[in-house]
Short mmCIF file of C-alpha atoms in Angstrom, two decimals:
data_model
loop_
_atom_site.label_atom_id
_atom_site.label_comp_id
_atom_site.label_asym_id
_atom_site.label_seq_id
_atom_site.Cartn_x
_atom_site.Cartn_y
_atom_site.Cartn_z
CA MET A 1 -17.91 -9.81 -64.86
CA ASN A 2 -14.75 -10.38 -66.73
CA GLU A 3 -11.26 -11.12 -65.80
CA TYR A 4 -10.29 -7.42 -65.09
CA THR A 5 -13.28 -6.56 -62.97
CA TYR A 6 -11.72 -7.51 -59.37
CA PRO A 7 -8.19 -5.68 -60.66
CA ILE A 8 -10.22 -2.50 -61.56
CA ILE A 9 -12.09 -2.55 -58.35
CA PHE A 10 -9.04 -3.33 -56.24
CA GLY A 11 -7.03 -0.37 -58.08
CA VAL A 12 -10.18 2.21 -57.32
CA ILE A 13 -10.43 1.39 -53.63
CA ILE A 14 -6.72 1.46 -53.08
CA GLY A 15 -6.44 5.05 -54.94
CA THR A 16 -9.35 6.22 -53.27
CA LEU A 17 -8.29 4.94 -49.72
CA SER A 18 -4.66 6.67 -50.38
CA ARG A 19 -6.89 9.99 -51.17
CA VAL A 20 -8.48 9.58 -48.09
CA LEU A 21 -5.55 8.99 -46.06
CA MET A 22 -3.59 12.23 -47.38
CA LEU A 23 -6.79 14.35 -46.85
CA LYS A 24 -5.64 15.05 -43.08
CA THR A 25 -7.38 17.87 -41.33
CA ASP A 26 -4.94 19.57 -39.08
CA TYR A 27 -4.31 23.04 -37.34
CA ARG A 28 -4.74 24.84 -40.89
CA GLN A 29 -8.15 23.65 -40.77
CA TYR A 30 -8.66 23.19 -44.40
CA PRO A 31 -10.38 21.59 -45.73
CA THR A 32 -12.62 21.33 -42.49
CA TYR A 33 -16.15 21.11 -43.88
CA LEU A 34 -17.69 17.96 -44.68
CA HIS A 35 -18.53 19.26 -48.22
CA GLY A 36 -14.89 20.37 -48.93
CA LYS A 37 -13.93 16.61 -48.00
CA ILE A 38 -16.70 15.20 -50.07
CA ILE A 39 -15.48 17.03 -53.09
CA HIS A 40 -11.72 15.74 -52.59
CA VAL A 41 -12.68 12.24 -51.93
CA SER A 42 -14.92 12.36 -54.94
CA LEU A 43 -12.33 13.92 -57.08
CA GLY A 44 -9.83 10.87 -55.63
CA PHE A 45 -12.28 8.38 -56.86
CA ILE A 46 -12.48 9.83 -60.23
CA ALA A 47 -8.51 10.04 -60.48
CA SER A 48 -8.21 6.06 -59.33
CA SER A 49 -10.78 4.96 -61.88
CA LEU A 50 -8.66 6.54 -64.49
CA GLY A 51 -5.60 5.15 -63.27
CA ALA A 52 -7.05 1.47 -62.61
CA LEU A 53 -8.32 1.74 -66.19
CA ILE A 54 -5.04 2.23 -67.89
CA ILE A 55 -3.62 -1.39 -67.62
CA PRO A 56 -6.88 -3.44 -68.66
CA ALA A 57 -7.29 -0.83 -71.83
CA ILE A 58 -3.83 -1.34 -72.79
CA MET A 59 -4.19 -5.19 -72.33
CA GLU A 60 -7.23 -5.29 -74.53
CA LYS A 61 -5.30 -3.44 -77.24
CA ASN A 62 -7.32 -0.42 -76.91
CA TYR A 63 -4.72 2.21 -77.03
CA THR A 64 -6.70 5.11 -78.01
CA ALA A 65 -8.41 4.90 -74.44
CA VAL A 66 -5.10 5.97 -72.95
CA THR A 67 -5.61 9.47 -74.41
CA ILE A 68 -8.17 9.75 -71.73
CA LEU A 69 -5.52 10.46 -69.39
CA THR A 70 -4.95 14.04 -71.17
CA VAL A 71 -8.56 14.87 -70.09
CA ALA A 72 -7.48 13.73 -66.59
CA ALA A 73 -4.67 16.13 -66.64
CA THR A 74 -7.18 19.17 -67.67
CA GLN A 75 -9.38 18.16 -64.91
CA PHE A 76 -7.13 18.20 -62.12
CA ARG A 77 -5.62 21.59 -63.03
CA GLU A 78 -9.10 22.66 -62.80
CA VAL A 79 -8.82 21.42 -59.19
CA ARG A 80 -5.98 23.64 -58.53
CA ASN A 81 -7.78 26.72 -59.95
CA MET A 82 -10.82 25.89 -57.86
CA GLU A 83 -8.88 25.63 -54.68
CA ARG A 84 -6.81 28.93 -55.43
CA ASN A 85 -10.36 30.76 -56.39
CA THR A 86 -12.11 29.62 -52.98
CA LEU A 87 -9.00 30.33 -50.96
CA ASN A 88 -8.55 33.54 -52.35
CA GLU A 89 -12.25 34.62 -51.94
CA VAL A 90 -12.04 33.49 -48.05
CA ASP A 91 -8.57 35.51 -47.58
CA ASP A 92 -9.73 38.87 -47.59
CA PHE A 93 -11.92 37.94 -44.36
CA GLU A 94 -9.31 36.30 -42.48
CA LEU A 95 -8.01 38.43 -39.52
CA VAL A 96 -4.55 37.63 -40.50
CA SER A 97 -4.54 36.40 -44.21
CA ARG A 98 -2.74 33.45 -45.53
CA GLY A 99 -0.95 35.08 -48.72
CA LYS A 100 -1.03 34.46 -52.25
CA THR A 101 2.29 32.30 -51.83
CA TYR A 102 0.55 30.02 -49.14
CA ILE A 103 -2.79 29.64 -51.17
CA GLU A 104 -0.81 28.66 -54.28
CA GLY A 105 1.26 26.05 -52.26
CA ILE A 106 -2.14 24.37 -50.94
CA ALA A 107 -3.46 24.77 -54.69
CA ILE A 108 -0.50 22.85 -56.03
CA SER A 109 -0.62 20.20 -53.36
CA PHE A 110 -4.20 19.47 -54.04
CA GLU A 111 -3.74 18.91 -57.69
CA SER A 112 -0.36 16.70 -57.28
CA ARG A 113 -2.21 14.38 -54.91
CA ASN A 114 -4.78 13.72 -57.29
CA TYR A 115 -1.90 12.42 -59.55
CA LEU A 116 -0.25 10.31 -56.74
CA VAL A 117 -3.83 8.73 -56.67
CA ILE A 118 -3.67 7.72 -60.10
CA ILE A 119 -0.02 6.55 -59.96
CA THR A 120 -1.37 4.53 -56.72
CA ALA A 121 -4.30 3.06 -58.69
CA PHE A 122 -1.91 2.35 -61.52
CA ILE A 123 0.74 0.33 -59.92
CA GLY A 124 -1.94 -1.44 -57.65
CA THR A 125 -4.02 -2.87 -60.73
CA LEU A 126 -0.78 -3.63 -62.76
CA VAL A 127 0.56 -5.63 -59.86
CA TYR A 128 -2.80 -7.40 -59.31
CA ILE A 129 -2.89 -8.31 -63.14
CA LEU A 130 0.65 -9.47 -63.22
CA THR A 131 0.65 -11.46 -60.32
CA ASN A 132 -1.63 -12.16 -57.12
CA PRO A 133 -3.81 -10.03 -55.16
CA TYR A 134 -1.54 -10.23 -51.95
CA ILE A 135 1.66 -8.86 -53.51
CA ALA A 136 -0.72 -6.28 -55.04
CA VAL A 137 -1.68 -5.20 -51.52
CA ILE A 138 1.92 -4.77 -50.54
CA ALA A 139 2.76 -2.82 -53.65
CA ALA A 140 -0.45 -0.56 -53.00
CA VAL A 141 0.85 -0.03 -49.08
CA ILE A 142 4.47 0.74 -50.53
CA CYS A 143 2.90 3.31 -53.17
CA VAL A 144 0.49 4.73 -50.09
CA ILE A 145 3.99 5.28 -47.95
CA VAL A 146 5.85 6.67 -50.88
CA SER A 147 3.09 9.33 -51.63
CA ARG A 148 3.19 10.45 -47.96
CA VAL A 149 6.99 10.79 -48.13
CA LEU A 150 6.58 12.96 -51.36
CA MET A 151 3.84 15.25 -50.00
CA SER A 152 5.56 16.10 -46.70
CA GLY A 153 7.87 19.02 -47.37
CA SER A 154 10.26 20.61 -44.84
CA THR A 155 9.38 22.90 -41.93
CA LEU A 156 10.97 25.94 -40.69
CA LYS A 157 12.91 24.39 -37.94
CA ASP A 158 14.89 22.71 -40.37
CA ILE A 159 16.21 26.04 -42.12
CA VAL A 160 16.27 28.64 -39.23
CA ASP A 161 16.98 28.99 -35.44
CA ILE A 162 14.27 30.57 -33.42
CA GLU A 163 14.80 32.63 -30.85
CA TYR A 164 12.32 34.19 -28.35
CA LYS A 165 13.35 38.15 -27.86
CA GLU A 166 11.38 40.78 -25.48
CA LEU A 167 9.48 43.62 -27.66
CA TYR A 168 10.82 47.03 -26.58
CA PHE A 169 9.95 50.80 -27.73
CA GLU A 170 12.48 53.08 -28.45
CA GLY A 171 10.43 56.37 -28.77
CA ALA A 172 7.52 55.53 -30.95
CA GLY A 173 9.51 52.48 -32.67
CA LEU A 174 8.71 48.95 -32.01
CA TYR A 175 11.56 46.82 -32.08
CA VAL A 176 12.39 43.08 -31.94
CA ASP A 177 16.15 42.31 -31.09
CA ASN A 178 17.63 45.26 -33.13
CA ILE A 179 14.93 44.98 -35.83
CA TYR A 180 12.84 47.85 -36.47
CA ILE A 181 9.15 46.70 -36.84
CA MET A 182 6.88 49.83 -36.93
CA ASN A 183 5.94 53.14 -35.22
CA ILE A 184 3.16 53.11 -32.93
CA GLY A 185 2.31 56.79 -31.57
CA LEU A 186 -0.21 56.19 -28.83
CA PRO A 187 1.11 55.45 -25.31
CA GLU A 188 -2.01 53.18 -24.97
CA ARG A 189 -1.50 51.06 -27.92
CA GLN A 190 2.38 50.76 -26.90
CA GLU A 191 1.37 49.35 -23.53
CA GLU A 192 -1.34 46.87 -25.25
CA ILE A 193 1.46 45.82 -27.53
CA LYS A 194 3.89 45.26 -24.64
CA LYS A 195 1.42 43.24 -22.69
CA TYR A 196 0.33 41.02 -25.55
CA GLY A 197 3.05 41.32 -28.06
CA MET A 198 5.94 38.37 -28.71
CA GLY A 199 8.93 38.70 -30.55
CA PHE A 200 10.97 36.15 -32.31
CA VAL A 201 14.18 36.14 -34.34
CA LEU A 202 14.75 33.45 -36.90
CA THR A 203 17.95 33.21 -37.96
CA PRO A 204 18.80 31.40 -41.28
CA LYS A 205 21.00 28.40 -41.01
CA ASN A 206 22.67 29.06 -44.26
CA MET A 207 22.80 31.01 -47.62
CA ASN A 208 20.01 29.32 -49.27
CA THR A 209 17.47 29.77 -46.43
CA ILE A 210 18.11 33.76 -46.23
CA ASN A 211 16.43 34.08 -49.23
CA THR A 212 13.78 31.49 -48.81
CA VAL A 213 12.52 33.17 -45.19
CA ALA A 214 12.83 36.85 -46.79
CA ASN A 215 10.13 35.56 -49.16
CA LEU A 216 7.22 37.83 -48.42
CA GLY A 217 4.81 35.02 -48.65
CA GLN A 218 6.72 32.75 -46.54
CA ARG A 219 6.69 35.42 -43.96
CA GLN A 220 2.86 35.86 -44.33
CA ALA A 221 2.53 32.04 -43.99
CA ILE A 222 4.28 32.32 -40.59
CA LEU A 223 1.93 34.76 -39.41
CA HIS A 224 -0.99 33.14 -40.68
CA ASP A 225 -0.01 29.85 -38.96
CA VAL A 226 0.63 31.48 -35.33
CA SER A 227 -2.49 33.00 -35.48
CA ILE A 228 -4.49 30.28 -36.36
CA ALA A 229 -2.54 28.15 -33.69
CA LEU A 230 -2.53 30.41 -30.98
CA GLY A 231 -5.27 33.13 -31.57
CA VAL A 232 -4.71 36.46 -32.41
CA PHE A 233 -5.11 39.76 -30.44
CA ARG A 234 -6.76 42.21 -33.03
CA ASP A 235 -9.90 43.01 -34.82
CA SER A 236 -11.16 44.63 -37.80
CA GLY A 237 -10.38 48.35 -37.45
CA THR A 238 -7.40 47.90 -35.22
CA PRO A 239 -4.78 48.39 -37.95
CA ALA A 240 -2.12 49.20 -34.96
CA LEU A 241 -2.44 45.41 -33.71
CA THR A 242 -1.04 43.88 -36.97
CA PRO A 243 1.35 40.81 -36.55
CA LEU A 244 4.46 41.98 -38.83
CA ILE A 245 7.84 40.44 -39.97
CA LYS A 246 10.71 42.63 -40.84
CA ARG A 247 14.08 42.00 -41.99
CA ASP A 248 17.39 42.88 -41.01
CA LEU A 249 19.19 43.87 -44.07
CA ASP A 250 22.60 43.28 -42.75
CA ASP A 251 22.66 39.67 -41.96
CA GLY A 252 19.08 38.07 -43.04
CA ARG A 253 17.80 37.26 -39.94
CA ILE A 254 13.77 38.28 -39.59
CA GLY A 255 12.22 39.75 -36.81
CA VAL A 256 8.54 38.07 -35.92
CA PHE A 257 6.15 40.54 -34.17
CA VAL A 258 3.12 38.45 -33.22
CA LEU A 259 -0.07 39.09 -31.02
CA PRO A 260 -0.92 35.62 -29.76
CA GLN A 261 -3.75 34.84 -27.66
CA VAL A 262 -2.21 31.90 -25.95
CA ARG A 263 1.10 33.67 -24.68
CA ASP A 264 3.55 30.43 -24.31
CA VAL A 265 6.56 31.13 -25.54
CA GLU A 266 7.55 27.20 -26.08
CA LYS A 267 4.41 26.59 -27.77
CA ALA A 268 4.96 29.76 -29.99
CA ARG A 269 8.23 28.51 -30.78
CA GLU A 270 6.85 24.94 -31.95
CA VAL A 271 4.20 26.64 -34.10
CA ILE A 272 6.60 28.72 -35.97
CA GLY A 273 8.84 25.62 -36.21
CA ALA A 274 6.24 23.64 -37.83
CA VAL A 275 5.35 26.10 -40.67
CA PRO A 276 5.89 24.46 -44.00
CA VAL A 277 8.60 25.86 -46.34
CA LEU A 278 6.63 27.09 -49.09
CA GLU A 279 7.80 25.42 -52.53
CA SER A 280 7.65 28.77 -54.19
CA ALA A 281 9.87 30.44 -51.62
CA ILE A 282 12.44 28.02 -51.93
CA ARG A 283 15.66 29.51 -53.46
CA LEU A 284 19.05 27.66 -54.16
CA PRO A 285 21.64 30.40 -54.74
CA SER A 286 24.28 27.73 -53.80
CA GLN A 287 23.33 25.76 -56.97
CA SER A 288 24.30 28.99 -58.98
CA ARG A 289 27.19 28.54 -61.31
CA THR A 290 28.56 31.99 -61.07
CA HIS A 291 28.16 32.13 -57.53
CA ASN A 292 29.86 29.05 -56.62
CA LYS A 293 32.81 29.55 -59.44
CA GLU A 294 35.56 27.75 -57.44
CA VAL A 295 33.47 24.82 -56.79
CA HIS A 296 32.44 23.99 -60.24
CA ASP A 297 35.65 24.92 -62.18
CA LYS A 298 37.66 22.22 -59.89
CA MET B 1 -5.96 56.45 -58.61
CA ASN B 2 -5.75 53.97 -55.80
CA LEU B 3 -3.44 55.20 -53.01
CA GLU B 4 -1.75 52.51 -50.89
CA LYS B 5 -0.74 54.90 -48.21
CA ALA B 6 -2.23 58.24 -47.12
CA ILE B 7 -2.15 60.69 -44.29
CA LEU B 8 -5.59 61.14 -43.35
CA ALA B 9 -5.11 63.73 -40.58
CA VAL B 10 -2.36 65.84 -38.77
CA ILE B 11 -2.34 66.45 -35.27
CA THR B 12 0.04 69.16 -33.44
CA MET B 13 0.81 71.12 -30.98
CA ASN B 14 2.83 73.42 -32.87
CA GLN B 15 0.90 74.73 -35.75
CA GLU B 16 3.81 76.76 -37.36
CA LYS B 17 5.40 73.40 -38.22
CA VAL B 18 2.45 71.89 -40.37
CA ALA B 19 0.65 72.98 -43.56
CA GLY B 20 -0.81 71.15 -46.43
CA GLY B 21 -3.71 69.10 -47.73
CA ALA B 22 -4.54 66.87 -44.75
CA PRO B 23 -6.95 68.09 -42.00
CA ILE B 24 -4.77 69.48 -39.29
CA PHE B 25 -6.25 69.12 -35.80
CA VAL B 26 -4.28 71.81 -33.40
CA CYS B 27 -4.16 70.90 -29.64
CA GLU B 28 -3.12 72.62 -26.43
CA SER B 29 -1.62 69.96 -24.19
CA LYS B 30 -0.10 66.23 -24.94
CA LYS B 31 -2.97 64.88 -23.22
CA GLU B 32 -5.39 66.37 -25.78
CA LEU B 33 -3.04 65.27 -28.52
CA GLU B 34 -3.01 61.74 -27.49
CA GLN B 35 -6.89 61.72 -26.71
CA ILE B 36 -7.77 63.23 -30.27
CA ALA B 37 -5.10 60.86 -32.01
CA ALA B 38 -6.62 57.90 -30.29
CA ASN B 39 -10.23 58.98 -31.35
CA LEU B 40 -9.00 59.47 -34.85
CA GLU B 41 -7.18 56.25 -35.20
CA ALA B 42 -10.40 54.37 -34.10
CA ILE B 43 -12.62 56.20 -36.35
CA MET B 44 -10.47 56.45 -39.55
CA ASP B 45 -9.38 52.68 -39.09
CA GLY B 46 -5.76 54.02 -39.46
CA ILE B 47 -2.52 53.95 -37.11
CA ALA B 48 -1.55 56.69 -35.27
CA HIS B 49 2.28 57.55 -35.71
CA ALA B 50 4.35 59.89 -33.68
CA LEU B 51 6.79 61.99 -35.84
CA SER B 52 8.06 63.84 -32.86
CA GLU B 53 6.74 64.48 -29.29
CA GLU B 54 4.07 67.20 -30.55
CA LEU B 55 3.17 66.09 -34.12
CA PHE B 56 1.15 62.68 -34.77
CA ILE B 57 -0.27 61.68 -38.15
CA ILE B 58 -2.97 58.96 -38.77
CA VAL B 59 -2.01 57.13 -41.64
CA LYS B 60 -4.32 54.47 -43.36
CA HIS B 61 -2.24 51.49 -44.30
#
């Protein structure tokens, strides 16, 4: 036991706790299983140990010890690869796949959460050593709150208006509003689709979001989330019953065609609204200099 | 070569209008046409698309 034992233990506990708090299992059902959780809590423990060791190492003038952080960075990049690989493997067997963009989004957030843990543990230990345990607890709580804010992105309802539209057929063509979805030849399939299908039109609220919702990965994420939350009326070997999203080229609205097992319009609207806006789908043409020459020249 | 999409079969009531590499099924009536299309769709894991009233194709997506 020395003067750093308690601060380090405090930092490690705070860091691990914040990782547990960030590891919520929600409708996305990932990671659902105990084993997945154990992996992430253990990695969180390792991350917080690293974060907690920095300050004592500096105080002991053991500056080279800090270089271990570079190892940490490599280690957690590995976490991102691990998540990406697992999800990619599993994705082929989903009835409605997640899509690469969604998987990348999940993998990125797993990596970044470990860095948030390092920072939390670092600040916890620093404040503990500089002041006293009580202030350290307050600092840690603030860190946890800040990390929660940092990790929650925006959702679709912030960027689009969601409207329910009846599906209809014009000849063999399936339409949502005026947006053509696909060609269904057989009358019995058409009946099934009319019976089980639902159509929604998402109208982007501004220039930036037109590009975001047009992203194929973002569209696949919508289909996946709806199918997870409300079930999906399809099976392998029924490619005609595939949820699809097509775009109106004129104004960038997108037509969502889904086949949910729970056919509740309000619920479906809520689920679509709660789909996360994927980081890699976000575009900001409004920041472009050429696009807004008048604004920038003033 | 890996084809992304391919016409697996053509089902028609008017043989004069079709020719080519895919298997062609000629039917007598609209009912027979739909029945064969439905069966082929299930067997081939493809989608039956209607090009016109008397011409269906099975496409693998």
